[in-house]
Amino acid sequence: MTRTLRTQVAVIGAGPAGLLLSQLLAGAGIETVVIDRKDRAYIEGRIRAGVLEQGTVDALSEAGVGDRLRREGLVHDGFDLCFDGDRHRIDLRALTGKSVTVYGQTEVTKDLFQRRFAQAQQFFLGVSDTRPEGLKDARPRVHFTHEGRGITVEADFIAGCDGFHGPARQSIPPEVLRTFERVYPFGWLGIMVEKPPVSHELIYANHARGFALASMRSQTRSRYYLQCGVQENIADWPDERFWEELSLRLGPDTAASLQTGASFEKSIAPLRSFVAEPMRYGNLFLAGDAAHIVPPTGAKGLNLAVADVQLLSRALIAHYRDNNDHYIDTYSQTVLSRVWKVERFSWQLSTLMHQFPDNSPFEQRMQRAEFDYIAGSEAAARSIAENYVGLPLE
Ligand code: FAD
Ligand code: DHB
């Protein structure tokens, strides 16, 4: 027999977007039920983002999950762009007065889960057959199966925080939904290793052999990425080959201080730009990767999800607390205007920093000219920096 529950906001997805939304709403006394098809350990272990904008750090702090982040996060005042062996530091602090914080998405989700469980949040994890329904009704519903039993959550609103492959966006009628997409002809091969990072700041390198990124999670744990073919096989990338290739792409000076070791995570991620419009349909709101994907080059995906949820929580709080639907009515438009700017930046940095198999010699010269412009012009460097540290919420 199906069990039916009532709540104010049904949140599909317990990634950073869904968890933070339920946390922010709980802070305003708004009740949520959070549903995810994976279990807590799986979600907490999913290695993804690593760089948080100041606005993201502030949002997490305001949500009451900033203590460990402030203690353990590494504040970075700049990063390096390298092009064919030439290196230019983007001085974030000097150019914008702001910095970014290196703190893994795994840690963000752990902090949020811990807090939600401590506050007795109602979760349904490990569910299957999630199906949103009645999006234009006053009481939309989410149906799913949990531990073999059919459950229906009836709510005032549904928040689709269920990532790129989730059912929320797909439940918007195709004649209403418009999507925009660019798929890049390569992926990122990422590894994690228990060794100190090669440099105290991040290095993004465009080398004739392909893009490389040197990042980190802590003073003793490094994260490295290499541009690779989308169809490539992880099995063809034993650690030795990865280190060899990374050394070549980072160049001899940097490679001299590279500490290698056995990787404990290795995966290939495709690169995509994607936006779905609108981000609201009836009483369904989309937030985070459910509505948009950016290629990872600008470190924007998680930050964008957090910004969406800040705006969505503001809209829902105004509805319940002040009986004011202005922010609900303008949610899609407000969020999309920011999303497109961040899409533009992620596309620009991806286009600048990768080797494109079909690039003509003209396009190669354009890349070089853009790098030289950034290296030689404070205005160009500031434009990169202000996007990297994060654009204002609206
Ligand atoms: P997700 O984290 O995808 O969460 C969605 C949740 O919905 C998942 O838990 C999923 O299990 C659940 N779900 C899906 N389908 C269903 C269903 N049918 N029923 C119920 N639940 C469902 N971003 C940055 O900001 N900085 C970075 O440095 C960065 N680096 C990255 C590196 C890599 C290799 C990758 C892959 C991504 C990176 N990102 C980065 C992007 C970032 O990880 C995502 O943008 C972020 O996870 C989005 O959060 P979200 O909550 O919207 O979606
Ligand atoms: C990381 C990922 C990114 O996409 C990026 O731009 C910077 C850092 C990371 O996983 O550390």
XYZ file of C-alpha atoms and ligand atoms in Angstrom:
458
model
C 0.000 0.000 0.000
C 1.242 3.491 -0.816
C 2.006 5.771 2.082
C 1.243 9.501 1.610
C 3.069 12.258 3.462
C 2.552 15.991 3.460
C 5.233 18.655 3.569
C 5.789 22.242 2.435
C 8.669 21.691 -0.021
C 9.594 18.308 -1.502
C 13.290 18.388 -2.404
C 14.444 15.873 -5.009
C 18.200 15.331 -4.695
C 20.543 15.391 -1.702
C 23.564 16.819 -3.496
C 24.892 20.221 -2.421
C 21.872 22.044 -3.907
C 19.178 19.933 -2.222
C 20.944 19.697 1.137
C 21.677 23.401 1.333
C 18.143 24.301 0.273
C 16.618 22.156 3.018
C 19.075 23.669 5.504
C 18.230 27.257 4.525
C 14.492 26.562 4.578
C 14.737 24.818 7.953
C 16.394 27.981 9.272
C 13.214 29.862 8.352
C 10.929 27.220 9.854
C 9.901 25.764 6.472
C 9.490 21.992 6.394
C 11.053 19.868 3.661
C 11.319 16.192 2.761
C 14.546 15.298 0.942
C 14.637 12.371 -1.496
C 17.697 10.828 -3.204
C 18.246 7.666 -5.155
C 21.700 7.178 -3.594
C 22.601 6.608 0.051
C 24.469 8.998 2.314
C 27.874 7.268 2.083
C 27.749 7.291 -1.713
C 26.827 10.980 -1.907
C 29.469 11.977 0.651
C 32.136 10.009 -1.210
C 31.426 11.482 -4.659
C 34.642 13.307 -5.551
C 33.906 16.380 -7.595
C 34.355 20.082 -6.986
C 37.155 21.625 -5.002
C 37.037 25.411 -5.263
C 34.506 27.577 -3.414
C 33.795 31.222 -4.171
C 33.604 33.665 -1.267
C 29.831 33.884 -1.787
C 29.577 30.102 -1.423
C 31.647 30.162 1.766
C 29.429 32.956 3.121
C 26.233 31.068 2.209
C 27.465 27.896 3.914
C 28.509 29.889 6.987
C 25.122 31.611 7.168
C 23.484 28.199 6.897
C 25.428 27.126 10.005
C 27.863 24.770 8.265
C 30.909 27.023 8.057
C 32.950 26.020 11.126
C 35.038 23.182 9.693
C 35.197 24.974 6.337
C 36.773 28.016 8.007
C 39.171 25.793 9.969
C 40.258 23.429 7.211
C 39.598 25.308 3.948
C 42.679 26.656 2.162
C 42.303 30.310 1.194
C 43.860 31.022 -2.201
C 44.644 34.575 -3.319
C 45.567 33.645 -6.872
C 46.177 30.944 -9.454
C 48.435 30.425 -12.458
C 47.554 30.259 -16.130
C 50.231 28.594 -18.278
C 50.392 28.606 -22.038
C 53.053 26.648 -23.909
C 55.371 26.977 -20.939
C 54.728 30.687 -20.282
C 53.208 31.375 -16.908
C 51.008 34.205 -15.659
C 49.613 34.539 -12.159
C 46.092 35.873 -11.774
C 46.306 37.781 -8.501
C 42.714 37.449 -7.310
C 43.228 39.495 -4.174
C 44.990 42.402 -5.873
C 42.553 42.470 -8.782
C 39.280 41.981 -6.890
C 39.992 42.181 -3.147
C 38.604 38.650 -2.879
C 39.898 35.109 -2.715
C 38.583 31.544 -3.155
C 38.670 28.615 -0.744
C 39.806 25.103 -1.565
C 37.491 22.676 0.251
C 36.153 19.504 -1.325
C 32.544 18.940 -2.314
C 32.801 15.709 -0.276
C 33.384 17.834 2.832
C 30.571 20.279 1.965
C 28.087 17.403 1.673
C 29.382 15.747 4.874
C 28.919 19.007 6.810
C 25.424 19.511 5.396
C 24.313 15.908 5.996
C 25.597 16.019 9.556
C 23.691 19.198 10.267
C 20.461 18.006 8.613
C 20.550 14.717 10.522
C 21.281 16.555 13.784
C 18.163 18.629 13.142
C 16.061 15.527 12.401
C 15.498 16.297 8.725
C 13.220 13.770 7.066
C 15.173 11.941 4.352
C 14.292 9.135 1.972
C 17.610 7.867 0.617
C 18.228 4.990 -1.775
C 14.849 5.473 -3.459
C 13.890 4.339 -6.972
C 11.307 5.327 -9.584
C 11.172 9.000 -8.558
C 8.270 10.609 -10.405
C 7.144 14.245 -9.957
C 3.488 14.790 -10.882
C 0.830 17.527 -10.971
C 3.334 20.367 -11.301
C 0.588 22.879 -12.115
C -1.670 21.671 -9.314
C -1.936 23.454 -5.986
C -0.568 20.270 -4.397
C 2.097 18.739 -6.630
C 3.386 15.288 -5.711
C 6.522 13.194 -5.868
C 6.066 9.419 -6.071
C 8.892 6.953 -5.416
C 9.729 3.574 -3.977
C 11.611 3.316 -0.706
C 12.628 -0.019 0.849
C 10.139 -1.791 -1.382
C 7.245 0.468 -0.468
C 5.470 3.076 -2.613
C 5.593 6.579 -1.110
C 3.909 9.801 -2.227
C 5.068 13.149 -0.899
C 2.459 15.854 -1.374
C 3.826 19.405 -1.154
C 3.200 23.071 -1.899
C 6.335 23.156 -4.064
C 8.829 20.715 -5.550
C 12.511 21.656 -5.760
C 14.263 19.746 -8.544
C 17.836 19.543 -7.200
C 18.400 16.151 -8.809
C 21.388 16.832 -11.039
C 21.751 16.557 -14.798
C 20.231 13.068 -15.139
C 17.370 13.515 -12.645
C 13.646 13.348 -13.462
C 12.649 16.919 -12.439
C 13.712 18.754 -15.597
C 12.373 15.905 -17.720
C 8.925 16.293 -16.142
C 8.546 19.753 -17.707
C 6.543 19.372 -20.943
C 8.834 19.409 -23.988
C 6.854 22.225 -25.615
C 7.695 24.450 -22.617
C 11.315 23.444 -22.069
C 14.128 24.896 -24.186
C 17.614 23.511 -23.883
C 20.944 24.860 -25.093
C 23.964 22.628 -25.280
C 27.569 22.417 -26.319
C 29.462 19.159 -25.960
C 33.263 19.444 -26.006
C 35.307 16.913 -27.968
C 37.315 15.786 -24.911
C 37.040 14.910 -21.231
C 39.022 15.318 -18.018
C 40.871 12.423 -16.490
C 41.154 13.179 -12.768
C 43.167 11.539 -10.029
C 43.520 12.040 -6.292
C 46.754 11.239 -4.489
C 47.934 11.431 -0.887
C 50.907 13.714 -1.615
C 51.506 17.425 -1.075
C 50.456 19.591 -4.064
C 53.053 20.523 -6.669
C 52.432 24.227 -6.027
C 50.679 26.140 -3.233
C 48.206 27.555 -5.767
C 46.285 26.005 -8.674
C 47.892 25.794 -12.105
C 45.779 25.668 -15.281
C 48.038 24.765 -18.232
C 47.415 24.685 -21.967
C 50.192 22.635 -23.563
C 50.445 21.353 -27.136
C 49.748 17.856 -25.706
C 46.546 19.078 -24.008
C 45.219 20.791 -20.900
C 46.431 19.982 -17.389
C 45.261 21.207 -13.990
C 47.151 20.946 -10.725
C 44.766 21.305 -7.805
C 44.529 20.041 -4.243
C 42.260 19.196 -1.343
C 44.700 19.902 1.497
C 48.419 20.399 2.193
C 48.878 16.651 1.893
C 46.329 15.659 -0.737
C 46.532 16.603 -4.423
C 44.033 16.530 -7.251
C 45.288 16.516 -10.851
C 43.448 16.527 -14.168
C 44.498 15.870 -17.774
C 42.539 16.583 -20.927
C 41.835 13.212 -22.578
C 39.604 11.720 -25.265
C 35.990 11.147 -24.133
C 36.146 7.547 -25.290
C 39.389 6.769 -23.504
C 39.609 3.912 -21.072
C 40.797 4.372 -17.482
C 42.614 1.052 -17.786
C 44.878 2.683 -20.392
C 45.972 5.232 -17.817
C 48.085 3.486 -15.191
C 49.537 5.949 -12.667
C 52.980 5.965 -14.309
C 51.513 7.124 -17.610
C 49.471 9.801 -15.848
C 52.530 11.218 -14.024
C 54.624 11.183 -17.169
C 51.987 13.034 -19.159
C 51.279 15.506 -16.359
C 55.005 16.297 -16.062
C 55.233 17.003 -19.778
C 52.195 19.285 -19.747
C 53.194 21.198 -16.602
C 56.717 21.693 -17.958
C 60.109 20.804 -16.481
C 60.295 23.602 -13.873
C 57.011 22.664 -12.228
C 57.458 18.925 -12.757
C 60.704 19.113 -10.775
C 58.670 19.575 -7.588
C 55.918 17.072 -8.460
C 55.474 14.380 -5.804
C 53.971 11.277 -7.360
C 52.413 8.234 -5.714
C 49.637 5.693 -6.000
C 46.335 7.351 -6.910
C 43.279 6.406 -4.857
C 40.686 7.760 -7.262
C 40.704 7.950 -11.023
C 37.818 8.883 -13.288
C 36.978 10.486 -16.624
C 34.383 13.277 -16.811
C 32.968 14.590 -20.099
C 32.834 18.362 -20.663
C 29.544 20.000 -21.456
C 27.827 23.384 -21.434
C 24.066 23.046 -20.945
C 21.201 25.340 -19.928
C 17.494 24.549 -19.584
C 14.917 27.334 -19.689
C 12.721 28.131 -17.826
C 13.863 27.089 -14.359
C 10.329 27.198 -12.997
C 7.285 25.372 -14.267
C 4.124 25.716 -12.180
C 5.117 24.730 -8.664
C 8.356 23.038 -9.721
C 11.654 24.900 -9.396
C 14.950 23.643 -10.818
C 18.259 24.404 -9.109
C 21.885 23.393 -9.734
C 22.966 20.762 -12.258
C 19.305 19.846 -12.852
C 19.055 23.044 -14.904
C 22.582 23.717 -16.099
C 26.022 22.222 -16.568
C 29.263 24.098 -17.054
C 32.549 22.602 -18.212
C 34.707 22.351 -15.064
C 37.492 24.715 -16.182
C 36.303 27.729 -14.180
C 35.345 25.658 -11.086
C 31.793 26.986 -11.263
C 29.321 24.059 -11.059
C 29.004 23.743 -7.296
C 29.151 27.502 -6.827
C 26.354 27.987 -9.335
C 24.222 25.399 -7.530
C 24.727 27.261 -4.244
C 23.818 30.615 -5.830
C 20.605 29.131 -7.310
C 19.599 27.780 -3.946
C 20.258 31.083 -2.208
C 17.829 32.736 -4.634
C 15.316 29.889 -4.398
C 15.315 29.916 -0.599
C 14.794 33.680 -0.648
C 11.777 33.208 -2.940
C 10.227 30.460 -0.828
C 10.872 32.279 2.451
C 9.234 35.460 1.070
C 6.237 33.334 0.041
C 5.727 31.707 3.429
C 6.825 34.494 5.730
C 5.640 37.638 3.946
C 3.008 36.250 1.611
C 5.108 37.835 -1.168
C 5.427 35.941 -4.475
C 7.550 38.500 -6.286
C 10.729 36.405 -5.974
C 8.912 33.216 -6.944
C 7.621 34.918 -10.072
C 11.038 36.304 -11.021
C 13.127 33.277 -9.906
C 13.716 31.781 -13.349
C 14.588 35.074 -14.993
C 16.881 36.249 -12.167
C 18.758 32.971 -11.910
C 19.121 32.467 -15.656
C 20.610 35.895 -16.159
C 23.430 34.952 -13.775
C 23.679 31.377 -15.095
C 24.344 32.591 -18.629
C 27.147 34.876 -17.453
C 28.782 31.982 -15.641
C 28.253 29.755 -18.694
C 30.029 32.386 -20.753
C 33.022 32.480 -18.422
C 33.316 28.677 -18.203
C 33.094 28.427 -21.984
C 35.700 31.188 -22.435
C 38.212 29.610 -20.066
C 37.591 26.140 -21.510
C 38.058 27.460 -25.042
C 41.262 29.247 -24.085
C 42.869 26.418 -22.131
C 42.242 23.223 -24.165
C 43.605 21.717 -27.348
C 40.708 21.357 -29.793
C 41.281 18.591 -32.358
C 39.682 20.681 -35.122
C 41.301 24.028 -34.328
C 42.753 25.732 -37.379
C 46.098 27.548 -37.159
C 44.052 30.769 -36.991
C 42.180 29.573 -33.907
C 45.455 28.469 -32.320
C 46.814 31.986 -32.814
C 43.604 33.396 -31.304
C 44.176 31.308 -28.161
C 47.746 32.519 -27.926
C 46.677 36.141 -28.462
C 44.056 35.851 -25.734
C 46.605 34.465 -23.281
C 49.045 37.269 -24.163
C 46.274 39.831 -23.719
C 45.396 38.488 -20.256
C 49.084 38.386 -19.297
C 49.662 41.943 -20.506
C 46.497 43.779 -19.570
C 45.290 44.391 -16.045
C 41.757 44.934 -17.384
C 41.740 41.521 -19.080
C 43.203 39.828 -16.013
C 40.644 41.551 -13.775
C 37.830 40.272 -15.966
C 39.077 36.698 -15.451
C 39.579 37.331 -11.733
C 36.140 38.840 -11.049
C 34.474 35.873 -12.697
C 36.707 33.362 -10.917
C 35.999 34.746 -7.443
C 32.289 34.827 -8.290
C 29.864 37.371 -9.747
C 27.327 39.045 -7.452
C 24.139 37.076 -6.803
C 22.103 39.433 -9.009
P 24.386 16.820 -7.822
O 25.579 16.952 -6.977
O 24.500 16.028 -9.095
O 23.229 16.191 -6.925
C 22.026 15.705 -7.464
C 21.472 14.615 -6.585
O 20.238 14.155 -7.136
C 22.394 13.405 -6.509
O 22.693 13.094 -5.164
C 21.603 12.299 -7.210
O 21.826 11.023 -6.630
C 20.169 12.775 -7.006
N 19.254 12.199 -7.994
C 19.472 12.004 -9.316
N 18.438 11.363 -9.875
C 17.536 11.147 -8.885
C 16.288 10.501 -8.840
N 15.766 9.931 -9.935
N 15.628 10.465 -7.646
C 16.172 11.015 -6.548
N 17.367 11.616 -6.534
C 18.052 11.687 -7.688
N 32.015 22.600 -9.433
C 32.638 23.657 -8.827
O 31.961 24.598 -8.393
N 33.996 23.673 -8.638
C 34.774 22.667 -9.067
O 35.980 22.705 -8.826
C 34.146 21.541 -9.744
N 34.869 20.492 -10.182
C 34.228 19.407 -10.694
C 34.986 18.335 -11.081
C 34.369 17.195 -11.621
C 35.225 16.025 -12.036
C 32.936 17.153 -11.759
C 32.248 15.921 -12.330
C 32.180 18.223 -11.366
C 32.804 19.364 -10.849
N 32.062 20.465 -10.444
C 32.710 21.538 -9.882
C 30.612 20.485 -10.602
C 29.857 20.162 -9.305
O 30.310 18.950 -8.775
C 28.343 20.095 -9.576
O 27.964 21.249 -10.267
C 27.522 19.969 -8.286
O 27.613 18.662 -7.773
C 26.049 20.296 -8.522
O 25.298 20.045 -7.364
P 23.777 19.610 -7.457
O 23.334 19.409 -6.051
O 23.053 20.531 -8.337
O 23.796 18.229 -8.247
C 39.108 21.513 -9.284
C 38.208 21.321 -10.293
C 38.033 22.315 -11.229
O 37.133 22.167 -12.203
C 38.746 23.497 -11.165
O 38.554 24.447 -12.098
C 39.618 23.690 -10.140
C 39.814 22.685 -9.194
C 39.315 20.436 -8.288
O 38.628 19.401 -8.373
O 40.167 20.598 -7.415
